[in-house]
mmCIF file of C-alpha atoms in Angstrom:
data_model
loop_
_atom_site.group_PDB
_atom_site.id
_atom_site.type_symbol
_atom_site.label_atom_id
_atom_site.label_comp_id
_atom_site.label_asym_id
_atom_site.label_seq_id
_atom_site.Cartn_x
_atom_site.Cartn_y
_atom_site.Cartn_z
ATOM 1 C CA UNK A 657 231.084 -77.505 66.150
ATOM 2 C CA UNK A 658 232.434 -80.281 68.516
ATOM 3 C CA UNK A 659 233.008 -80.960 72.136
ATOM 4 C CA UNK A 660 236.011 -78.747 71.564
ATOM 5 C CA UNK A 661 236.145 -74.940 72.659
ATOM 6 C CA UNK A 662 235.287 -72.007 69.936
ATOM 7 C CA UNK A 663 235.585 -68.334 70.365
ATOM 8 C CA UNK A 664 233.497 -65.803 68.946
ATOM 9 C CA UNK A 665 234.657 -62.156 69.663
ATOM 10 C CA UNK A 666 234.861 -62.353 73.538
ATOM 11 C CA UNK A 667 232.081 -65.256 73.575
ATOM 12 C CA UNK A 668 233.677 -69.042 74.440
ATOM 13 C CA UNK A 669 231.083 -71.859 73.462
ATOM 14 C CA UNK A 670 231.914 -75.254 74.274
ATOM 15 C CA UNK A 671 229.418 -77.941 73.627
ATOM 16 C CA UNK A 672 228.082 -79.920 76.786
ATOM 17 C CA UNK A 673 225.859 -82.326 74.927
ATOM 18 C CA UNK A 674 223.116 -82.743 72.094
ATOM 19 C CA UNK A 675 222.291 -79.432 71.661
ATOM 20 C CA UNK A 676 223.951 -78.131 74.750
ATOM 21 C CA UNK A 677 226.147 -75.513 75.239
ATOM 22 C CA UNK A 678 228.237 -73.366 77.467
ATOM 23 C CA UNK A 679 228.735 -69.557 77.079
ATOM 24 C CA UNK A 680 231.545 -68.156 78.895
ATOM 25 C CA UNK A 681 232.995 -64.364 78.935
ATOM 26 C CA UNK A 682 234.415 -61.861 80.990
ATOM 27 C CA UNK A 683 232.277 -58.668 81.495
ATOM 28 C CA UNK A 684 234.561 -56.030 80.562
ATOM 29 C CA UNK A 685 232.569 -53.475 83.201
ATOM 30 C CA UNK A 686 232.945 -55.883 86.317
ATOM 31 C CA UNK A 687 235.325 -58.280 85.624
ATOM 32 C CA UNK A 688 233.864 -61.351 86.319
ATOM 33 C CA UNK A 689 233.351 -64.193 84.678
ATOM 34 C CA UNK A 690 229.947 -64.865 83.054
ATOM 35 C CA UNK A 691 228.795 -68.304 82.545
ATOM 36 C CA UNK A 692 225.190 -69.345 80.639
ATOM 37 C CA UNK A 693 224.515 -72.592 79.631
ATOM 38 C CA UNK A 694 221.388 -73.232 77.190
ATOM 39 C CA UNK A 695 220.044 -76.086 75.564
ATOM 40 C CA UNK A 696 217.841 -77.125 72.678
ATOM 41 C CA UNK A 697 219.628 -74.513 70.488
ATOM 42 C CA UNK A 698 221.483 -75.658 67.407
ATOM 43 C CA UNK A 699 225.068 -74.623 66.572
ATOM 44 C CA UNK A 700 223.962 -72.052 63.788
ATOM 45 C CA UNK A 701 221.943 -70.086 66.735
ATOM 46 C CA UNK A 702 224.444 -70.361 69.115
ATOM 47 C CA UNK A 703 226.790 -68.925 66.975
ATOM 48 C CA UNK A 704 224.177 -65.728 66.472
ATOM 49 C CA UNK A 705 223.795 -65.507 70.302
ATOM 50 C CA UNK A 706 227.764 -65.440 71.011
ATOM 51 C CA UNK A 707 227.959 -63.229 68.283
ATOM 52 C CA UNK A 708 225.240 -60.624 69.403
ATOM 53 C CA UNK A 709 226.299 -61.156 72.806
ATOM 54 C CA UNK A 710 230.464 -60.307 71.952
ATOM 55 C CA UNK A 711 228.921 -57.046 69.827
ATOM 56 C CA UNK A 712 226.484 -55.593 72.230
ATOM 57 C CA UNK A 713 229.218 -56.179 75.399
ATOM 58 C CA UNK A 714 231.659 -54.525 73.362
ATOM 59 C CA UNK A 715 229.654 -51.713 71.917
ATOM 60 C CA UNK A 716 228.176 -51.204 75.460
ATOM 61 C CA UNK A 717 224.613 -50.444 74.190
ATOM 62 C CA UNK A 718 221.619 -52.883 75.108
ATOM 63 C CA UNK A 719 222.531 -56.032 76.648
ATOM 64 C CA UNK A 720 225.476 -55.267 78.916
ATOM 65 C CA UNK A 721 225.355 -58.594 81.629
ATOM 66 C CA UNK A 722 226.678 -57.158 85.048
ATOM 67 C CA UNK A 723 226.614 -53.322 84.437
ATOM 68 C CA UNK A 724 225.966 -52.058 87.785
ATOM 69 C CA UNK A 725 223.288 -50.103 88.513
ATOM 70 C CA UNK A 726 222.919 -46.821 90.643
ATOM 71 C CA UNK A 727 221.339 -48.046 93.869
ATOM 72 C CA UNK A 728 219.536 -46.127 95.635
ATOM 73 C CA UNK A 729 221.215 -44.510 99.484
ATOM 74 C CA UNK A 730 220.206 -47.045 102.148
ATOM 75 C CA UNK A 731 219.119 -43.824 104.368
ATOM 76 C CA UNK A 732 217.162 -42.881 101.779
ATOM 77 C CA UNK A 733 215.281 -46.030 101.094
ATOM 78 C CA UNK A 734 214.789 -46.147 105.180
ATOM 79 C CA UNK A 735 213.106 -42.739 104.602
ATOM 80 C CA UNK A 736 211.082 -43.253 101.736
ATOM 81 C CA UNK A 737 209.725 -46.935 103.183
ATOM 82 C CA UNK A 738 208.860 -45.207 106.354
ATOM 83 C CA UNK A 739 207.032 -42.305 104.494
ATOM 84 C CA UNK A 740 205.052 -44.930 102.511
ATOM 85 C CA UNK A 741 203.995 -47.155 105.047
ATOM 86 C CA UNK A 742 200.675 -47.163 106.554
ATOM 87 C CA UNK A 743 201.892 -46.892 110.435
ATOM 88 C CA UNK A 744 200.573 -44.700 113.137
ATOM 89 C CA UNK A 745 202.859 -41.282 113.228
ATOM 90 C CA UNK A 746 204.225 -42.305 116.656
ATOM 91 C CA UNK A 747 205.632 -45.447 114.887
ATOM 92 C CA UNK A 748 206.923 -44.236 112.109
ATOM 93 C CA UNK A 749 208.808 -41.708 114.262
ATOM 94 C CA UNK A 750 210.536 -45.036 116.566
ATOM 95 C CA UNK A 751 210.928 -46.907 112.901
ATOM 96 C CA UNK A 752 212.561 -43.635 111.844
ATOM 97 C CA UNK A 753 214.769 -43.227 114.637
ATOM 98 C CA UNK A 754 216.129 -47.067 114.870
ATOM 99 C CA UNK A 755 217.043 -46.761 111.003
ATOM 100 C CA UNK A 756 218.969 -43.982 111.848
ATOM 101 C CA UNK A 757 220.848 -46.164 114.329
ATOM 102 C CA UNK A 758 221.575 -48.872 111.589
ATOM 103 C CA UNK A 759 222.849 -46.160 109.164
ATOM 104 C CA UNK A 760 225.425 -44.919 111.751
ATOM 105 C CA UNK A 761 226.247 -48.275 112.721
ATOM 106 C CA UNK A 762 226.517 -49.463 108.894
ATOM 107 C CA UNK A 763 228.445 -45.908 108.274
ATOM 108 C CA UNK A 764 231.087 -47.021 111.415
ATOM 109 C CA UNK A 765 231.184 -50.814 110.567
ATOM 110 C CA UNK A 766 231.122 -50.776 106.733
ATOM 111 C CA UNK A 767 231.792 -47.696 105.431
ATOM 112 C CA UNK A 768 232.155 -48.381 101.478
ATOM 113 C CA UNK A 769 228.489 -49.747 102.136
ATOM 114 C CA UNK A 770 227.131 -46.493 100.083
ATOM 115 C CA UNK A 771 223.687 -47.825 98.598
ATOM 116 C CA UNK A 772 221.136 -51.319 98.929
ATOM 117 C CA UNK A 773 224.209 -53.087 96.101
ATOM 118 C CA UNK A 774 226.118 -53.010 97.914
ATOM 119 C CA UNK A 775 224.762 -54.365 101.302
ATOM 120 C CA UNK A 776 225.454 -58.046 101.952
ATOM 121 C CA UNK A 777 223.722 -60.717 104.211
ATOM 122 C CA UNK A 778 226.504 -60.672 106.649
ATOM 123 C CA UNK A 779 226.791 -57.057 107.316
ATOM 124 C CA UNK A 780 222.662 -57.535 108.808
ATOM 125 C CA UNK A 781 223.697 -60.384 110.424
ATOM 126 C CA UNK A 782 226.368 -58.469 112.136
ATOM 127 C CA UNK A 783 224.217 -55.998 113.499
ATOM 128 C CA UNK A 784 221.488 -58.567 114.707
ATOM 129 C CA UNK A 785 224.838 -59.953 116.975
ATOM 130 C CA UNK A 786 225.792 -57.427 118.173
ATOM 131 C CA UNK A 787 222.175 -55.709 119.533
ATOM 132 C CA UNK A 788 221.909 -59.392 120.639
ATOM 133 C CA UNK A 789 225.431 -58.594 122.512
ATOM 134 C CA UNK A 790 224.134 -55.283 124.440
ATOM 135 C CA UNK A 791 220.625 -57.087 125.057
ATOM 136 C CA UNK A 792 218.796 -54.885 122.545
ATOM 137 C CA UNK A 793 217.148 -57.966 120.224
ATOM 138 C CA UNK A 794 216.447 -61.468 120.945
#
């Protein structure tokens, strides 16, 4: 292979240097583009890996990069972290009542915010602000 782009089933290798090489595909389950680079592999192996790659992708079995997974509800992960923690009862009832806030907040703010996937750093920050707002947090 040279510098030049090759295909291999839904697998695009382009070499990057001496025994460099770029792997680039689109997951058919999310969409996105996948990107891998590896090095110290020789062209005969990195034909096997695009190869096994494209098959088990297609054949959605084993290795499927970017499958989503079932996440767990954010209420109940509040729950279940309170229940497991080693707090006094009278704590776990105030922990258990200001997670109940943040779900309602979370619920009127973000509603497609289902499960811990599919929470984002901005969406906490945006609830620090705004208890910062009403003089609730510092």
């Amino acid at each position: 292979m040279e510098s030049k782009s090759t295909k291999i089933g839904i697998v695009s290798i382009r070499q990057t240097g001496q025994d460099r090489w770029l792997l680039r595909y689109l997951d058919p389950e999310t969409g996105r583009d996948v990107r891998r680079r590896l090095a110290g592999v020789k062209a005969r192996e990195i034909e096997s890996i695009a190869a096994h790659i494209s098959q088990e992708v297609l054949s959605a079995k084993g290795f499927a990069p970017g499958r989503r997974r079932a996440t767990q509800p954010i209420h109940e992960g509040i729950i279940e972290s309170i229940r497991l923690s080693a707090a006094r009862d009278y704590v776990k009832r105030e922990n258990a009542r200001q997670g109940a806030l943040f779900v309602s907040w979370l619920a009127a703010n973000y509603p497609a915010a289902k499960g811990w996937g599919d929470m984002r750093p901005a969406m906490r920050q945006a609830y620090c602000r705004e208890l910062e707002k009403r003089g609730l947090a510092f």
